[in-house]
Short mmCIF file of C-alpha atoms in Angstrom, two decimals:
data_model
loop_
_atom_site.label_atom_id
_atom_site.label_comp_id
_atom_site.label_asym_id
_atom_site.label_seq_id
_atom_site.Cartn_x
_atom_site.Cartn_y
_atom_site.Cartn_z
CA MET A 1 20.68 -53.02 5.39
CA ILE A 2 19.70 -51.16 2.32
CA ARG A 3 15.84 -51.38 3.08
CA THR A 4 16.80 -49.78 6.34
CA ALA A 5 19.06 -47.10 4.90
CA CYS A 6 15.98 -46.23 2.51
CA ARG A 7 13.75 -45.94 5.27
CA TYR A 8 15.92 -43.78 7.17
CA ILE A 9 16.24 -41.75 4.17
CA LEU A 10 12.37 -41.44 3.55
CA ILE A 11 11.77 -40.46 7.25
CA ILE A 12 14.53 -37.81 6.86
CA LEU A 13 12.80 -36.50 3.57
CA LEU A 14 9.44 -36.68 4.94
CA SER A 15 10.33 -34.74 8.22
CA THR A 16 12.25 -32.25 6.39
CA LEU A 17 9.35 -31.40 4.05
CA SER A 18 6.64 -31.39 6.92
CA SER A 19 8.89 -28.90 8.92
CA LEU A 20 9.09 -26.50 5.60
CA TYR A 21 5.59 -26.80 5.09
CA LEU A 22 5.03 -26.11 8.73
CA PHE A 23 7.15 -23.01 8.55
CA GLU A 24 5.38 -21.75 5.16
CA TYR A 25 2.13 -21.90 7.24
CA PHE A 26 3.43 -20.32 10.25
CA LEU A 27 4.76 -17.63 7.86
CA VAL A 28 1.76 -17.19 5.86
CA TYR A 29 -0.27 -17.09 9.47
CA SER A 30 2.26 -14.38 10.66
CA ALA A 31 1.88 -12.25 7.83
CA LYS A 32 -2.23 -12.21 8.24
CA ASN A 33 -2.03 -11.75 11.93
CA ILE A 34 0.53 -8.71 11.52
CA GLU A 35 -1.98 -7.18 8.78
CA GLN A 36 -4.86 -7.72 11.27
CA ASN A 37 -3.06 -5.98 14.05
CA LYS A 38 -1.99 -3.25 11.87
CA ALA A 39 -5.76 -2.61 10.55
CA LYS A 40 -7.20 -2.67 14.31
CA ILE A 41 -4.53 -0.02 15.20
CA PHE A 42 -5.01 2.06 12.06
CA GLU A 43 -8.78 2.11 12.37
CA GLU A 44 -8.89 2.93 16.16
CA GLU A 45 -6.59 5.60 15.72
CA ASN A 46 -7.79 7.17 12.33
CA GLY A 47 -11.62 6.11 12.10
CA LYS A 48 -10.74 5.08 8.52
CA LYS A 49 -10.48 1.70 6.75
CA TYR A 50 -7.10 0.11 6.60
CA GLU A 51 -6.09 -0.21 3.21
CA SER A 52 -4.83 -3.83 2.54
CA ARG A 53 -5.06 -3.81 -1.31
CA SER A 54 -2.16 -3.99 -3.59
CA LYS A 55 -0.92 -0.93 -5.11
CA ILE A 56 -1.71 -2.20 -9.04
CA VAL A 57 -5.50 -2.70 -7.44
CA VAL A 58 -5.61 0.90 -5.80
CA PHE A 59 -4.08 2.23 -8.88
CA ASN A 60 -6.55 0.74 -11.28
CA GLU A 61 -9.19 1.97 -9.23
CA LEU A 62 -8.10 5.60 -9.07
CA LYS A 63 -7.07 5.54 -12.77
CA LYS A 64 -10.80 5.48 -13.87
CA LYS A 65 -11.49 8.74 -11.70
CA ASN A 66 -8.07 10.45 -12.84
CA PRO A 67 -6.99 9.27 -16.35
CA LYS A 68 -3.71 11.15 -15.86
CA LEU A 69 -2.91 9.34 -12.59
CA THR A 70 0.75 7.79 -12.67
CA SER A 71 3.18 6.20 -10.43
CA THR A 72 6.68 6.76 -9.09
CA LEU A 73 9.42 5.04 -10.90
CA VAL A 74 12.96 4.82 -9.48
CA PRO A 75 15.50 6.80 -11.63
CA LYS A 76 18.01 4.10 -10.60
CA HIS A 77 16.21 2.02 -13.05
CA PHE A 78 17.38 4.26 -15.99
CA ALA A 79 21.18 4.66 -14.65
CA ILE A 80 21.74 0.99 -14.87
CA SER A 81 20.78 0.70 -18.31
CA SER A 82 23.78 1.00 -20.52
CA LYS A 83 20.97 1.69 -23.43
CA GLN A 84 19.85 4.86 -21.74
CA LYS A 85 20.71 8.08 -23.64
CA VAL A 86 18.97 10.29 -20.83
CA ILE A 87 18.64 9.42 -17.14
CA PRO A 88 15.74 11.27 -15.57
CA LEU A 89 16.40 12.33 -12.11
CA GLY A 90 12.65 12.77 -11.29
CA GLY A 91 9.05 11.28 -12.11
CA LEU A 92 6.37 12.36 -14.48
CA SER A 93 5.93 16.19 -14.30
CA LYS A 94 2.80 18.14 -12.96
CA SER A 95 1.14 14.91 -12.18
CA LYS A 96 -0.98 13.17 -9.39
CA THR A 97 1.37 10.37 -8.70
CA LEU A 98 0.67 7.14 -6.54
CA HIS A 99 3.39 6.39 -4.12
CA CYS A 100 3.32 3.78 -1.52
CA ASN A 101 1.61 2.13 1.47
CA GLU A 102 3.53 1.58 4.95
CA ASN A 103 1.29 3.50 7.31
CA GLY A 104 -2.35 1.89 6.48
CA TYR A 105 -3.03 4.20 3.58
CA PHE A 106 -1.22 5.07 0.02
CA SER A 107 0.65 8.09 -0.17
CA ILE A 108 -0.01 10.45 -3.33
CA PHE A 109 1.61 13.60 -4.40
CA GLU A 110 1.18 16.16 -7.21
CA SER A 111 4.64 16.46 -8.93
CA ASP A 112 6.28 19.86 -9.73
CA ARG A 113 7.50 20.89 -13.19
CA TYR A 114 10.43 18.51 -13.15
CA GLY A 115 8.65 15.45 -11.66
CA PHE A 116 9.62 15.97 -7.82
CA ASN A 117 7.62 15.98 -4.66
CA ASN A 118 7.28 19.72 -4.19
CA PRO A 119 4.45 22.45 -4.69
CA ASP A 120 5.62 23.69 -8.35
CA ASN A 121 5.63 27.35 -7.22
CA GLU A 122 8.61 26.83 -5.19
CA TRP A 123 10.72 26.76 -8.16
CA ASP A 124 9.67 30.33 -8.67
CA ASN A 125 10.92 31.96 -5.39
CA GLU A 126 13.78 34.28 -5.51
CA GLU A 127 15.73 32.54 -2.38
CA ILE A 128 15.67 28.80 -1.53
CA GLU A 129 16.45 28.24 2.30
CA PHE A 130 16.91 24.29 1.94
CA PHE A 131 17.86 22.10 -1.26
CA LEU A 132 17.40 18.50 -0.37
CA VAL A 133 18.84 15.59 -2.18
CA GLY A 134 18.44 11.99 -1.20
CA ASP A 135 16.55 8.59 -1.58
CA SER A 136 13.21 7.36 -0.57
CA PHE A 137 13.34 8.88 3.05
CA THR A 138 13.99 12.29 1.53
CA ILE A 139 11.28 12.30 -1.02
CA GLY A 140 8.96 11.17 2.03
CA GLU A 141 8.17 7.65 1.23
CA CYS A 142 4.66 6.74 1.98
CA VAL A 143 3.45 9.84 3.86
CA ASN A 144 1.61 12.82 2.14
CA ARG A 145 2.39 16.23 2.18
CA PRO A 146 2.73 18.20 4.31
CA TYR A 147 4.23 15.57 6.38
CA ASP A 148 7.85 14.84 4.53
CA PHE A 149 10.79 16.45 5.32
CA GLY A 150 10.48 19.25 2.87
CA SER A 151 7.20 20.30 3.93
CA VAL A 152 7.93 20.34 7.56
CA LEU A 153 11.20 22.27 6.75
CA ARG A 154 8.88 24.75 4.91
CA LYS A 155 6.77 25.11 7.74
CA LEU A 156 9.43 25.49 10.43
CA SER A 157 11.59 28.04 8.63
CA LYS A 158 8.47 29.75 7.03
CA LYS A 159 10.79 29.82 3.83
CA SER A 160 11.07 28.06 0.21
CA VAL A 161 12.53 24.40 0.32
CA LEU A 162 13.17 22.57 -2.96
CA ASN A 163 13.02 18.37 -2.59
CA LEU A 164 14.85 16.54 -5.00
CA GLY A 165 14.95 13.13 -3.34
CA TYR A 166 13.58 9.97 -5.11
CA SER A 167 13.31 6.34 -4.02
CA SER A 168 16.61 4.33 -4.53
CA ASN A 169 18.66 7.48 -5.40
CA GLY A 170 22.33 7.07 -4.22
CA PRO A 171 25.16 9.28 -4.01
CA MET A 172 25.74 9.26 -8.08
CA LEU A 173 22.22 10.32 -8.79
CA GLN A 174 22.30 13.05 -5.75
CA PHE A 175 25.29 14.53 -7.29
CA ALA A 176 23.64 14.60 -10.55
CA ALA A 177 20.68 16.35 -8.92
CA LEU A 178 23.06 19.09 -7.49
CA LYS A 179 24.56 19.38 -10.92
CA GLU A 180 21.25 19.76 -12.94
CA TYR A 181 19.09 21.75 -10.56
CA LEU A 182 21.18 23.71 -8.18
CA ASP A 183 20.74 27.66 -8.41
CA GLU A 184 22.75 30.44 -6.85
CA ASN A 185 19.82 31.30 -4.79
CA VAL A 186 20.05 28.10 -2.47
CA ASN A 187 21.35 28.76 1.42
CA ASN A 188 21.70 25.29 2.44
CA ILE A 189 21.95 21.88 0.64
CA LEU A 190 20.95 19.23 2.88
CA TRP A 191 22.58 15.84 1.65
CA PHE A 192 20.48 12.95 2.79
CA TYR A 193 22.56 9.74 3.78
CA PHE A 194 20.22 6.71 4.61
CA GLU A 195 22.76 4.15 6.40
CA ASP A 196 20.79 0.88 5.24
CA ASN A 197 21.52 0.97 1.39
CA ASP A 198 22.97 4.39 0.13
CA LEU A 199 26.31 2.48 -0.40
CA GLN A 200 24.64 -0.26 -2.31
CA ASP A 201 22.72 2.07 -4.55
CA LEU A 202 26.05 3.78 -4.94
CA ASN A 203 27.65 0.43 -5.87
CA ASP A 204 24.92 -0.26 -8.52
CA THR A 205 25.29 2.97 -10.36
CA MET A 206 29.00 3.23 -10.38
CA ASN A 207 29.54 2.17 -13.91
CA SER A 208 27.21 4.46 -15.62
CA LYS A 209 28.77 6.36 -18.03
CA ILE A 210 26.41 9.48 -17.95
CA LEU A 211 26.42 9.65 -14.22
CA ASN A 212 30.58 9.24 -14.27
CA SER A 213 30.57 12.43 -16.51
CA TYR A 214 29.19 14.49 -13.71
CA LEU A 215 32.49 14.00 -11.96
CA ASP A 216 34.87 13.56 -14.78
CA ASN A 217 33.95 16.57 -16.60
CA LYS A 218 32.77 19.79 -14.23
CA GLU A 219 31.03 21.20 -17.36
CA PHE A 220 28.90 18.03 -18.20
CA SER A 221 25.21 18.41 -17.93
CA GLN A 222 22.01 16.57 -19.44
CA SER A 223 20.39 19.96 -19.57
CA LEU A 224 17.49 18.27 -18.09
CA ARG A 225 15.69 21.51 -17.33
CA SER A 226 15.22 22.02 -21.13
CA LYS A 227 14.48 18.22 -21.72
CA GLN A 228 11.35 17.74 -19.50
CA LYS A 229 8.86 16.91 -22.47
CA GLU A 230 11.57 13.94 -23.67
CA ILE A 231 11.92 12.95 -20.09
CA ASP A 232 8.05 12.51 -19.47
CA ILE A 233 7.60 10.79 -22.60
CA ILE A 234 10.63 8.15 -21.43
CA VAL A 235 9.17 8.06 -17.70
CA GLU A 236 5.45 7.49 -18.88
CA LYS A 237 6.42 4.44 -21.39
CA THR A 238 8.58 2.84 -18.68
CA VAL A 239 5.85 3.38 -15.84
CA LYS A 240 3.36 1.79 -18.50
CA GLU A 241 5.76 -1.22 -18.67
CA HIS A 242 6.24 -1.66 -15.19
CA LEU A 243 2.38 -1.36 -14.51
CA LYS A 244 1.69 -4.04 -16.84
CA TYR A 245 3.91 -6.37 -15.28
CA PHE A 246 2.68 -5.79 -11.75
CA GLN A 247 -0.84 -6.05 -13.26
CA SER A 248 0.19 -9.52 -14.74
CA ARG A 249 1.93 -10.67 -11.11
CA GLU A 250 -1.27 -9.51 -9.45
CA GLU A 251 -3.61 -11.81 -11.80
CA LYS A 252 -1.06 -14.78 -11.19
CA LYS A 253 -1.18 -14.20 -7.64
CA LYS A 254 -4.85 -14.59 -7.23
CA LYS A 255 -5.02 -17.54 -9.47
CA ASN A 256 -1.92 -19.31 -7.81
CA GLN A 257 -2.53 -19.19 -4.06
CA ILE A 258 -2.39 -22.81 -3.36
CA LEU A 259 0.31 -23.26 -5.77
CA ARG A 260 2.29 -20.53 -4.00
CA PHE A 261 1.96 -22.53 -0.70
CA ILE A 262 2.92 -25.74 -2.35
CA ARG A 263 6.08 -23.90 -3.88
CA LEU A 264 7.11 -22.85 -0.46
CA ASP A 265 7.27 -19.10 -1.91
CA LYS A 266 7.36 -17.22 1.73
CA THR A 267 9.92 -19.90 2.96
CA LYS A 268 12.13 -18.86 -0.36
CA ASP A 269 11.71 -15.22 0.13
CA LYS A 270 12.98 -15.51 3.60
CA LEU A 271 15.88 -17.34 2.77
CA LYS A 272 16.72 -14.89 -0.11
CA VAL A 273 16.45 -12.14 2.60
CA LEU A 274 18.77 -14.00 5.11
CA LEU A 275 21.11 -14.85 2.24
CA ASN A 276 21.24 -11.21 1.00
CA ASN A 277 21.90 -9.89 4.60
CA ASN A 278 24.57 -12.30 4.66
CA ASN A 279 25.98 -11.00 1.44
CA LYS A 280 25.97 -7.52 2.74
CA LYS A 281 27.67 -8.16 6.02
CA GLU A 282 31.04 -8.11 3.84
CA LYS A 283 32.23 -4.52 3.93
CA PHE A 284 31.96 -2.66 0.59
CA ASN A 285 35.46 -2.39 -0.78
CA LYS A 286 37.76 0.66 -0.99
CA GLU A 287 36.52 1.40 -4.48
CA VAL A 288 32.99 2.35 -3.23
CA PHE A 289 34.51 4.24 -0.45
CA LEU A 290 36.70 6.18 -2.66
CA LYS A 291 34.09 6.95 -5.01
CA PHE A 292 31.66 8.27 -2.32
CA LYS A 293 34.50 10.33 -0.95
CA LYS A 294 35.13 11.73 -4.55
CA ILE A 295 31.28 12.77 -4.83
CA LEU A 296 31.48 14.33 -1.71
CA GLU A 297 34.45 16.45 -2.44
CA HIS A 298 32.87 17.56 -5.68
CA SER A 299 29.49 18.49 -3.96
CA LYS A 300 31.53 20.60 -1.42
CA ILE A 301 33.37 22.39 -4.33
CA LEU A 302 29.97 22.89 -5.84
CA ALA A 303 28.37 24.35 -2.66
CA GLU A 304 31.51 26.41 -2.09
CA LYS A 305 31.16 27.80 -5.59
CA ASN A 306 27.73 28.42 -5.25
CA ASN A 307 28.37 30.25 -1.78
CA THR A 308 25.95 27.60 -0.23
CA GLU A 309 26.08 25.61 3.10
CA LEU A 310 26.56 21.85 2.98
CA TYR A 311 25.40 19.55 5.57
CA PHE A 312 25.45 15.68 5.71
CA ILE A 313 22.48 14.35 7.25
CA TYR A 314 23.07 10.95 8.37
CA LEU A 315 19.67 9.00 8.92
CA PRO A 316 19.57 5.73 11.08
CA SER A 317 17.51 2.81 10.15
CA TYR A 318 15.04 0.87 12.36
CA GLN A 319 18.03 -1.59 12.48
CA ARG A 320 20.43 0.79 14.04
CA PHE A 321 18.21 1.42 17.03
CA SER A 322 16.69 -2.34 17.61
CA LYS A 323 20.14 -3.55 17.02
CA PHE A 324 19.25 -6.47 15.01
CA GLY A 325 20.08 -7.19 11.32
CA PHE A 326 23.12 -4.90 10.95
CA ASP A 327 24.15 -5.10 7.28
CA GLY A 328 27.49 -3.81 5.46
CA ASP A 329 26.27 -0.14 5.16
CA LEU A 330 25.58 -0.06 9.11
CA ASN A 331 28.58 -1.69 9.99
CA GLN A 332 30.55 1.17 8.29
CA ARG A 333 29.26 3.90 10.28
CA ASP A 334 32.46 5.22 12.19
CA GLU A 335 34.47 4.74 8.99
CA LEU A 336 31.93 6.95 7.05
CA ILE A 337 31.38 9.82 9.25
CA SER A 338 35.17 9.97 9.86
CA MET A 339 35.61 10.41 6.18
CA VAL A 340 33.13 13.02 5.97
CA LYS A 341 34.56 14.85 9.05
CA SER A 342 38.13 14.75 6.99
CA LEU A 343 36.38 16.82 4.17
CA ASP A 344 35.40 19.33 6.67
CA ILE A 345 31.73 18.95 5.99
CA LYS A 346 29.10 19.70 8.56
CA ILE A 347 27.50 16.62 10.06
CA ILE A 348 24.30 16.31 11.63
CA ASP A 349 23.91 12.57 12.99
CA VAL A 350 20.14 11.97 13.47
CA PHE A 351 20.83 8.72 15.26
CA THR A 352 22.94 10.76 18.25
CA GLU A 353 20.27 13.49 18.46
CA ILE A 354 17.24 10.86 18.84
CA GLU A 355 19.11 9.10 21.60
CA LYS A 356 20.21 12.51 23.26
CA LYS A 357 16.26 13.47 23.34
CA GLU A 358 15.42 9.78 24.59
CA ILE A 359 12.98 9.54 21.67
CA ASP A 360 10.90 6.01 21.56
CA TYR A 361 12.81 4.97 18.27
CA LYS A 362 9.59 2.58 17.68
CA SER A 363 7.13 5.78 17.69
CA LEU A 364 9.16 7.19 14.63
CA PHE A 365 8.47 4.16 12.23
CA PRO A 366 5.01 2.73 10.84
CA PHE A 367 3.49 0.43 13.68
CA GLY A 368 6.59 0.52 15.74
CA SER A 369 8.32 -1.53 13.04
CA TYR A 370 10.97 -1.70 10.37
CA GLY A 371 10.11 0.62 7.40
CA HIS A 372 10.52 4.19 6.35
CA TYR A 373 9.53 6.69 9.15
CA ASN A 374 5.91 7.69 9.66
CA ILE A 375 4.35 11.09 10.30
CA LYS A 376 5.86 11.66 13.73
CA GLY A 377 9.32 10.48 12.35
CA TYR A 378 9.60 13.10 9.54
CA ASP A 379 8.36 15.55 11.79
CA GLU A 380 10.88 14.98 14.72
CA ILE A 381 13.93 14.40 12.44
CA SER A 382 12.95 17.65 10.56
CA LYS A 383 13.18 19.61 13.92
CA ILE A 384 16.58 17.97 14.60
CA ILE A 385 17.81 19.13 11.25
CA TYR A 386 16.35 22.49 11.46
CA ASP A 387 17.55 23.40 15.08
CA LYS A 388 21.07 22.27 13.89
CA THR A 389 21.13 24.34 10.58
CA LEU A 390 20.20 27.26 13.03
CA ASN A 391 23.19 26.74 15.16
CA LYS A 392 25.75 26.89 12.29
#
């Protein structure tokens, strides 16, 4: 009886283990197949070699030709650190900055005097038509200038545009950017809201003492414009630390390919994503929503005081169109839009506009799949935003 039970347990264990390794092999094979398909599409359309190398490998190669090359680093990193005395809102100033790869190449931009993705002379214009705040979509994740929102709006309006977006910036950091860098010469503020993770970014930074000071004290400022040398020192040091970490990870990755398969790394990563999505399906609590409402209230007051029009740009994610994998932010669309309307803030709902125009949503994303927008995506959405602001 005991032997039979042990035999069954052993069979179950072996079957489970075999299934897990078959699934791991499937994930490894699928990832390679997807990359090969992307490479084929990219090379056929562009006549250039598809970039499959990791960021750290590309960075090290480019660094040999340009010793001053730097990399992007999310300001949220500083916001969630209790030890931080200054929270930079941009990257390293006036530097060639390696960004990311979703379209078959690594995007690179020359940062302006405050570390943002703008031609530096934009700050010298007497009048600014559009002042952008937002996250990775706003900065123009994984496309080069002149294909990001700021550049396309600059071309459409033939006027000056300042883009203060940065990766992982949530509402707390966006408001801080307004307080620090908004001038009286701005005609329109474009507040970009990305439905997939902005509430999560807000939740992550809600306890920042410095960021809360912007809300609690209308006179508060970090005086970041006058601290760019200090900011550059902080950012450069942190970027080096992060690159060192990724270099170490890259070396381990090369050495441990077989070990990674034995450890079922891809299977575990997939499970983590599923678990995180399940956790996100719970609605964010009232505290997060009330904080967001307070931030938008203060932003509206700041805009009115500045005689500037404020627009709330609702950016849809790939999941919104594909109707797959909705998480907590996505499920709160109606509640959020209702809240913005209650504040009498103008809304440009990009999702609705794309559906009205019957644009193929897959054509807006890298290789028709999940990610940030591609060149066409940034272009089409910029046109929607520009047309809507013309018809105030």
